[in-house]
Tab-separated table of C-alpha atoms (C1' of nucleotides) in Angstrom:
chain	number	residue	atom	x	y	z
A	1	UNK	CA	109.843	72.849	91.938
A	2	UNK	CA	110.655	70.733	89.066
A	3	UNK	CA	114.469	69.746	88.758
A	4	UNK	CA	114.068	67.551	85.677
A	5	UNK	CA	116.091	68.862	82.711
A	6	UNK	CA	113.596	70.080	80.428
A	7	UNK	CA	110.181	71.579	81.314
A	8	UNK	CA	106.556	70.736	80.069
A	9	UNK	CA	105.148	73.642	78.790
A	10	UNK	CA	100.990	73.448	79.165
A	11	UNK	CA	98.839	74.444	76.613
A	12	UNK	CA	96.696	77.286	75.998
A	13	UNK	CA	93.448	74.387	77.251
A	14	UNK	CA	95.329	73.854	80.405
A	15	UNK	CA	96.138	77.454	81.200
A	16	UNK	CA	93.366	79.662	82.680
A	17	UNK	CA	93.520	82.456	85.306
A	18	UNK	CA	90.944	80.366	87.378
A	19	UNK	CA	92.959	77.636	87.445
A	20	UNK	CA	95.152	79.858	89.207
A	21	UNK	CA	93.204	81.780	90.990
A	22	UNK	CA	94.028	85.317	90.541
A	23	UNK	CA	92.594	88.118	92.221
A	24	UNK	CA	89.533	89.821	90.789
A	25	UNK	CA	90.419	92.231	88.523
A	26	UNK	CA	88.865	94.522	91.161
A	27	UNK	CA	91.202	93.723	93.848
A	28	UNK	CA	94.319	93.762	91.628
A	29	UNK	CA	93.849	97.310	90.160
A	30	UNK	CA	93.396	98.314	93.662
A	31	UNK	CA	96.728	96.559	94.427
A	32	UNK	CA	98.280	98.448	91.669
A	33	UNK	CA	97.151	101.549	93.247
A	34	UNK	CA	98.465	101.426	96.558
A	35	UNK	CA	102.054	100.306	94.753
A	36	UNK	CA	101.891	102.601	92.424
A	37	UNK	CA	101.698	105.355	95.498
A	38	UNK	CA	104.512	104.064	97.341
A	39	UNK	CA	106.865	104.070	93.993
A	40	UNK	CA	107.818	107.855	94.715
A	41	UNK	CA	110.376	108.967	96.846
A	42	UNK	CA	108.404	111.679	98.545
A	43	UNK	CA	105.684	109.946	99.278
A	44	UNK	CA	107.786	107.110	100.776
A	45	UNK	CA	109.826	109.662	102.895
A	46	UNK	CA	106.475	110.925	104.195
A	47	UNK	CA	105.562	107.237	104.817
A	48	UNK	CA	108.449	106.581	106.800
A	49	UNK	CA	108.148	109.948	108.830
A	50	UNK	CA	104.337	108.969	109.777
A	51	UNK	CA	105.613	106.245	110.936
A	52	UNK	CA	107.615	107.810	113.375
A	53	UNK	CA	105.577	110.937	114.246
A	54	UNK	CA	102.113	112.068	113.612
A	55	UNK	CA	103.056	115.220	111.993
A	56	UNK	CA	101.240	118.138	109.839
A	57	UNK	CA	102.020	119.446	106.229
A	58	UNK	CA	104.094	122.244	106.937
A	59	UNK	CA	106.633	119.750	109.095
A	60	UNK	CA	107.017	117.114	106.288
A	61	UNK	CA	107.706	120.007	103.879
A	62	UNK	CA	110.165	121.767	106.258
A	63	UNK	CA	111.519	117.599	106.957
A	64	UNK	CA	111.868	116.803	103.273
A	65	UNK	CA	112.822	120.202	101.732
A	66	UNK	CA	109.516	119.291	99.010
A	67	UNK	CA	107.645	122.265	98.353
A	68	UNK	CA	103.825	122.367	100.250
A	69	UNK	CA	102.023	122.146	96.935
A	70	UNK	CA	104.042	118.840	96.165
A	71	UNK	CA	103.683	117.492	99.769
A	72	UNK	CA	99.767	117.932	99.490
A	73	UNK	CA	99.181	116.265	96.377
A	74	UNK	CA	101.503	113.080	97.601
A	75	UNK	CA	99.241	113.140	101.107
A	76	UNK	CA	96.035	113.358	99.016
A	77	UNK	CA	96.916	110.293	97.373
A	78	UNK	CA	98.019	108.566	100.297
A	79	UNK	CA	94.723	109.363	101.322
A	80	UNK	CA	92.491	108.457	99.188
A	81	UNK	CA	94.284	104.703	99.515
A	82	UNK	CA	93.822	104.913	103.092
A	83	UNK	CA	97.230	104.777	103.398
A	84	UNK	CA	97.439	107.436	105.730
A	85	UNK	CA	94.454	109.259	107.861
A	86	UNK	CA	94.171	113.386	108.957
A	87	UNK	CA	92.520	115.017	111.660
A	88	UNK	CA	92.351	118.674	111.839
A	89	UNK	CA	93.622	120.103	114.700
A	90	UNK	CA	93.293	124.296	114.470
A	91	UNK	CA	94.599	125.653	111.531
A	92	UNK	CA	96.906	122.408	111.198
A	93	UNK	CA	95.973	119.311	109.680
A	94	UNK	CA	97.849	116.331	111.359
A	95	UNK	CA	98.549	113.083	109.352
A	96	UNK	CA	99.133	109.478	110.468
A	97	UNK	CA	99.918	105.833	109.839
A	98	UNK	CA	96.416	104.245	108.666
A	99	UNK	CA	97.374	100.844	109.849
A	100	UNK	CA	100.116	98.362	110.103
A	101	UNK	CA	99.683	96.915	106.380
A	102	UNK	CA	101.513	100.185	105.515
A	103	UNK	CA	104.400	99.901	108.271
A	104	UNK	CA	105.051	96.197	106.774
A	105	UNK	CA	104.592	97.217	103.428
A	106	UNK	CA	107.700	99.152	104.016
A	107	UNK	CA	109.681	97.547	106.260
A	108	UNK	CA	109.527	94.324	104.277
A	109	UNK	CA	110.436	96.453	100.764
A	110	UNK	CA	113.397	98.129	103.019
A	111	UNK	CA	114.317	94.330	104.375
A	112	UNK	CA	114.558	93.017	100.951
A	113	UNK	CA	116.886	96.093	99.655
A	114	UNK	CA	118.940	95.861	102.746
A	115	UNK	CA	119.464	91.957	102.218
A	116	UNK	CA	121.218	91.789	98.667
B	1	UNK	CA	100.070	110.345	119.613
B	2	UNK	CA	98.720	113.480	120.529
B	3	UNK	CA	95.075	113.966	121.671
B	4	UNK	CA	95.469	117.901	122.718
B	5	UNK	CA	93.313	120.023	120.848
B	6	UNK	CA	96.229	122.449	119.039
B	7	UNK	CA	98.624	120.768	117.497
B	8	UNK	CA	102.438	122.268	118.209
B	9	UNK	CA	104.461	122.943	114.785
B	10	UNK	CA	108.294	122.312	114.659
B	11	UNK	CA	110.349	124.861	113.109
B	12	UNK	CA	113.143	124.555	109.989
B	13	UNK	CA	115.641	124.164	112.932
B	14	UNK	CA	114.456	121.097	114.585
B	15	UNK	CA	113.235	119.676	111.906
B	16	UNK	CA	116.248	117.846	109.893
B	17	UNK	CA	116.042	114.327	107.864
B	18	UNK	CA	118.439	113.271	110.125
B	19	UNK	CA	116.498	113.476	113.562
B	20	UNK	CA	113.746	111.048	111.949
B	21	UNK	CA	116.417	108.228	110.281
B	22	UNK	CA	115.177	108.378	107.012
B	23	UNK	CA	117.068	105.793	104.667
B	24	UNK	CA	119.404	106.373	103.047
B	25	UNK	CA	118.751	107.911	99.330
B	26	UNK	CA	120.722	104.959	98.326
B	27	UNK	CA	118.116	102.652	99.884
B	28	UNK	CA	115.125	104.719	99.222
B	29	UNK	CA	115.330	104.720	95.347
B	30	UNK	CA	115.814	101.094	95.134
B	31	UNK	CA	112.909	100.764	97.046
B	32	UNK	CA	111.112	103.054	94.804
B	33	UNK	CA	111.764	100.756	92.219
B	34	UNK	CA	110.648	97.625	93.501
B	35	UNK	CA	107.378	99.359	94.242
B	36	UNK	CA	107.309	100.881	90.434
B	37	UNK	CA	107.864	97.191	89.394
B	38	UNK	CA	104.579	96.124	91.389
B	39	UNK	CA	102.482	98.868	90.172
B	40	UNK	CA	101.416	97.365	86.960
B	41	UNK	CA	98.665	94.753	86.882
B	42	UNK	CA	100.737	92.243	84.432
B	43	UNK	CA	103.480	92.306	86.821
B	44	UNK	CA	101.306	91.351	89.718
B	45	UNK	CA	99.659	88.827	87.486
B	46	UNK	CA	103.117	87.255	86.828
B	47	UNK	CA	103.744	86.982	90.577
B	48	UNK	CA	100.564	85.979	91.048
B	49	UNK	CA	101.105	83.282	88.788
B	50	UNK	CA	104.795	82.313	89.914
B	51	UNK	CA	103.964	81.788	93.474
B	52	UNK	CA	101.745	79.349	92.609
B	53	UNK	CA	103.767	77.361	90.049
B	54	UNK	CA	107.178	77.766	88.216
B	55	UNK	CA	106.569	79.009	84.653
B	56	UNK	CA	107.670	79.573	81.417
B	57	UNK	CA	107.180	83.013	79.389
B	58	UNK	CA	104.818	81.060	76.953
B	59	UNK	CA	102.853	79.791	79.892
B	60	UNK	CA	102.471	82.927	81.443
B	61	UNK	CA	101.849	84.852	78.060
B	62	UNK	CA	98.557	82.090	77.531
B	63	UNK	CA	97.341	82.503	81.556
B	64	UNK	CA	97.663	86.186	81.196
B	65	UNK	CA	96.435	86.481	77.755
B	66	UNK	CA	99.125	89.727	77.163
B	67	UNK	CA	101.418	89.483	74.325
B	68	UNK	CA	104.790	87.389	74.663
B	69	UNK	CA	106.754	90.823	74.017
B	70	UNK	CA	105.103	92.611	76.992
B	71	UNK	CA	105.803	89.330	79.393
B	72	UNK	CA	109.030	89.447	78.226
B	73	UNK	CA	109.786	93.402	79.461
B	74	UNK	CA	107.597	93.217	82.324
B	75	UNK	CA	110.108	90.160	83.429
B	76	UNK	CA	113.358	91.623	82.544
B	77	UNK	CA	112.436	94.132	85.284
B	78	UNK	CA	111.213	92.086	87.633
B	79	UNK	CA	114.673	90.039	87.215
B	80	UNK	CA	116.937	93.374	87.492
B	81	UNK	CA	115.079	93.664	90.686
B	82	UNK	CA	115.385	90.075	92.023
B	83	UNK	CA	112.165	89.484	92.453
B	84	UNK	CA	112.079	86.632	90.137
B	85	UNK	CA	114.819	84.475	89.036
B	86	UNK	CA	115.021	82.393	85.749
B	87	UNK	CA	116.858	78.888	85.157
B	88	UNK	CA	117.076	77.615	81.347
B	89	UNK	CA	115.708	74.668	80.726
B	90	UNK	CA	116.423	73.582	76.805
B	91	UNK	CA	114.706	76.450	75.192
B	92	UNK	CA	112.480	77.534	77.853
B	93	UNK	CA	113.353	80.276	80.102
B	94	UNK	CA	111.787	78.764	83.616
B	95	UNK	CA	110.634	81.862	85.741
B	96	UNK	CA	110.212	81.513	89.613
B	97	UNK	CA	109.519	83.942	92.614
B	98	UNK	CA	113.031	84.819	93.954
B	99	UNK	CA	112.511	84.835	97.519
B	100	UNK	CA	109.615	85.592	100.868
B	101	UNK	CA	109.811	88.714	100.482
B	102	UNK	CA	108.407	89.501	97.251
B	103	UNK	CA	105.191	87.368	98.433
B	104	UNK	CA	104.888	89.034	101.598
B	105	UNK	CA	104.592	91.968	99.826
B	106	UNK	CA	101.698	91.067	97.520
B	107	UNK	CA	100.214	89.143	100.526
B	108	UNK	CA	99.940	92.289	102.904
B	109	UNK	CA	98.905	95.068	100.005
B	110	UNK	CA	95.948	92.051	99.126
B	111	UNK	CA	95.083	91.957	102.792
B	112	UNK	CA	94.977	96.016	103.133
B	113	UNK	CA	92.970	95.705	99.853
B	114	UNK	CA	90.381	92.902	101.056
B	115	UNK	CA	89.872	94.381	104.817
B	116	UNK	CA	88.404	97.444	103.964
C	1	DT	C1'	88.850	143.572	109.703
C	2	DC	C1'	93.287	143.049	107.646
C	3	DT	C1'	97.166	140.171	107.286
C	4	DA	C1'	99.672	136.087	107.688
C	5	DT	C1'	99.679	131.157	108.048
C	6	DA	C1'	98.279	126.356	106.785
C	7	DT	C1'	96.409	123.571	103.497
C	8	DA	C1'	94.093	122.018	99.149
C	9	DT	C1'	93.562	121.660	94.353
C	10	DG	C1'	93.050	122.425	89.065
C	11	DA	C1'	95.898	123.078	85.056
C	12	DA	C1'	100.015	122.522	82.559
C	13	DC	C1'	104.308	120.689	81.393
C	14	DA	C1'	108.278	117.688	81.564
C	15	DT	C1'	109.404	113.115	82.345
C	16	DA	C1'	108.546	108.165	83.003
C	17	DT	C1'	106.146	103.924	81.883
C	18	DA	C1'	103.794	100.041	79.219
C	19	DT	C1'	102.804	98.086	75.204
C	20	DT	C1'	103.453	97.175	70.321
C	21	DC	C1'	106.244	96.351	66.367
C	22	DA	C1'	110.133	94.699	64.220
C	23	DT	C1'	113.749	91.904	64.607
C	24	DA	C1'	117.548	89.019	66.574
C	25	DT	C1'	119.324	84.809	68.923
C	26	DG	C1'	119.330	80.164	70.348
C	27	DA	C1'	117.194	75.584	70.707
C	28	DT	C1'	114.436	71.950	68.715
C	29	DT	C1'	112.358	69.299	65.175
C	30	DA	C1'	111.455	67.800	60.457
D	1	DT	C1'	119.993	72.453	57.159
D	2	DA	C1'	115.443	74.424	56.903
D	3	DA	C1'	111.730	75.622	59.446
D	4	DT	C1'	109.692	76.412	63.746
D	5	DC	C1'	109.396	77.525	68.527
D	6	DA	C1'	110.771	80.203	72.734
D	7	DT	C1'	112.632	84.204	74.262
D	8	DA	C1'	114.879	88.818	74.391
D	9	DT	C1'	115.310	93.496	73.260
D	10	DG	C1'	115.699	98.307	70.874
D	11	DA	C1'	112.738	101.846	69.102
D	12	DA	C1'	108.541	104.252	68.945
D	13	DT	C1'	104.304	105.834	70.657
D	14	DA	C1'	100.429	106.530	73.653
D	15	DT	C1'	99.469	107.183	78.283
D	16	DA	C1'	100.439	108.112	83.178
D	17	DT	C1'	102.877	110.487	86.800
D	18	DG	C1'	105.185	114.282	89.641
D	19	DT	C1'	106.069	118.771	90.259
D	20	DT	C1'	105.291	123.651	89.678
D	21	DC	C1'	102.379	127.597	89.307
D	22	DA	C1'	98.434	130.006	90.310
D	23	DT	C1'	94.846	130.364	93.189
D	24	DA	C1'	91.166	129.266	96.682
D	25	DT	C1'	89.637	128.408	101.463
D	26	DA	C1'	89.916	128.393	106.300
D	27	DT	C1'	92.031	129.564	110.693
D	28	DA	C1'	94.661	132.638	113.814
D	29	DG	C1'	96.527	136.807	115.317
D	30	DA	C1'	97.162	141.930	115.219
DNA sequence: TCTATATATGAACATATATTCATATGATTA
DNA sequence: TAATCATATGAATATATGTTCATATATAGA
């Protein structure tokens, strides 16, 4: 924003998080949750599957060639983030999307990679 | 999708990455990344921070109150990325967001966050 | 009921990550 | 040209993460 040649550094009394106003500390660790879930390549696969078909354990593990024991820990986190949602159905459990936050999480991630 | 009360289980065979249009691994691990970058609360902080205002390292290391040695890492990876660029300015190293994306990102994980 | 299938989860281990410490470089000021 | 300020970075260490292994539970079918 500034084009002169040489910046004005503020001091420690001018600089303050209010000032800024950062998220609680609250929010952001919950922010640095739901990141730190979609930095894995499995879990991100599954993501983008989801997003395509509801579909149950046993066809993301068959999909991504990740064992079931792997698969289930990744959707329990997903879970627990609300990132994705299950319903039982028989002997199967079914997982989905949660919302569109996640589907634009992803898509604006994959838009930025795909742009360089 | 499907509101039948037995859910129907594809097999190995029609089950393939392929089918579904997964990205490419290529794709997927630099997305992976960019998600690891945002997973830490300093980083976040930083971006926090930069989409507000353009910003030296010393004026981020006094808002953030996290040694100038961490800022320094935790931007060196956020530059590999692109998600921030830098411009010198005399001896200040000027740090700014590097493009939309990066704060669409934040934006929609703090709106997922806030609407629960 | 016995067996197979589908899923979940605790523990453990190998690997990855974040911060600190020490130090190096380059720019500014005295 | 010393001394200081701003920044960068390699190494080390403490912590976190992902997967595997073993095992438990619940449903379905024979």
């Amino acid at each position: 924003m500034d084009s002169s040649p040489e910046h004005i550094c503020a001091d420690e009394v001018t600089i303050s998080k209010k000032e800024y106003g950062l998220p609680s500390s609250d929010v952001l660790l919950k922010m640095c949750n739901i990141f730190k879930s979609l930095q894995s390549e499995t879990r991100l696969n599954i993501l983008f599957l989801l997003s395509n078909n509801d579909l149950c354990v046993r066809e993301l593990e068959l999909a991504l060639g990740v064992s079931q024991s792997a698969i289930s820990h990744s959707l329990r986190l997903l879970r627990q983030l609300d990132l994705v949602r299950v319903k039982k159905e028989g002997r199967f459990a079914v997982y989905s999307i949660a919302d569109k936050h996640v589907e634009q999480l992803i898509n604006v991630c994959q838009e930025h990679v795909l742009e360089e």
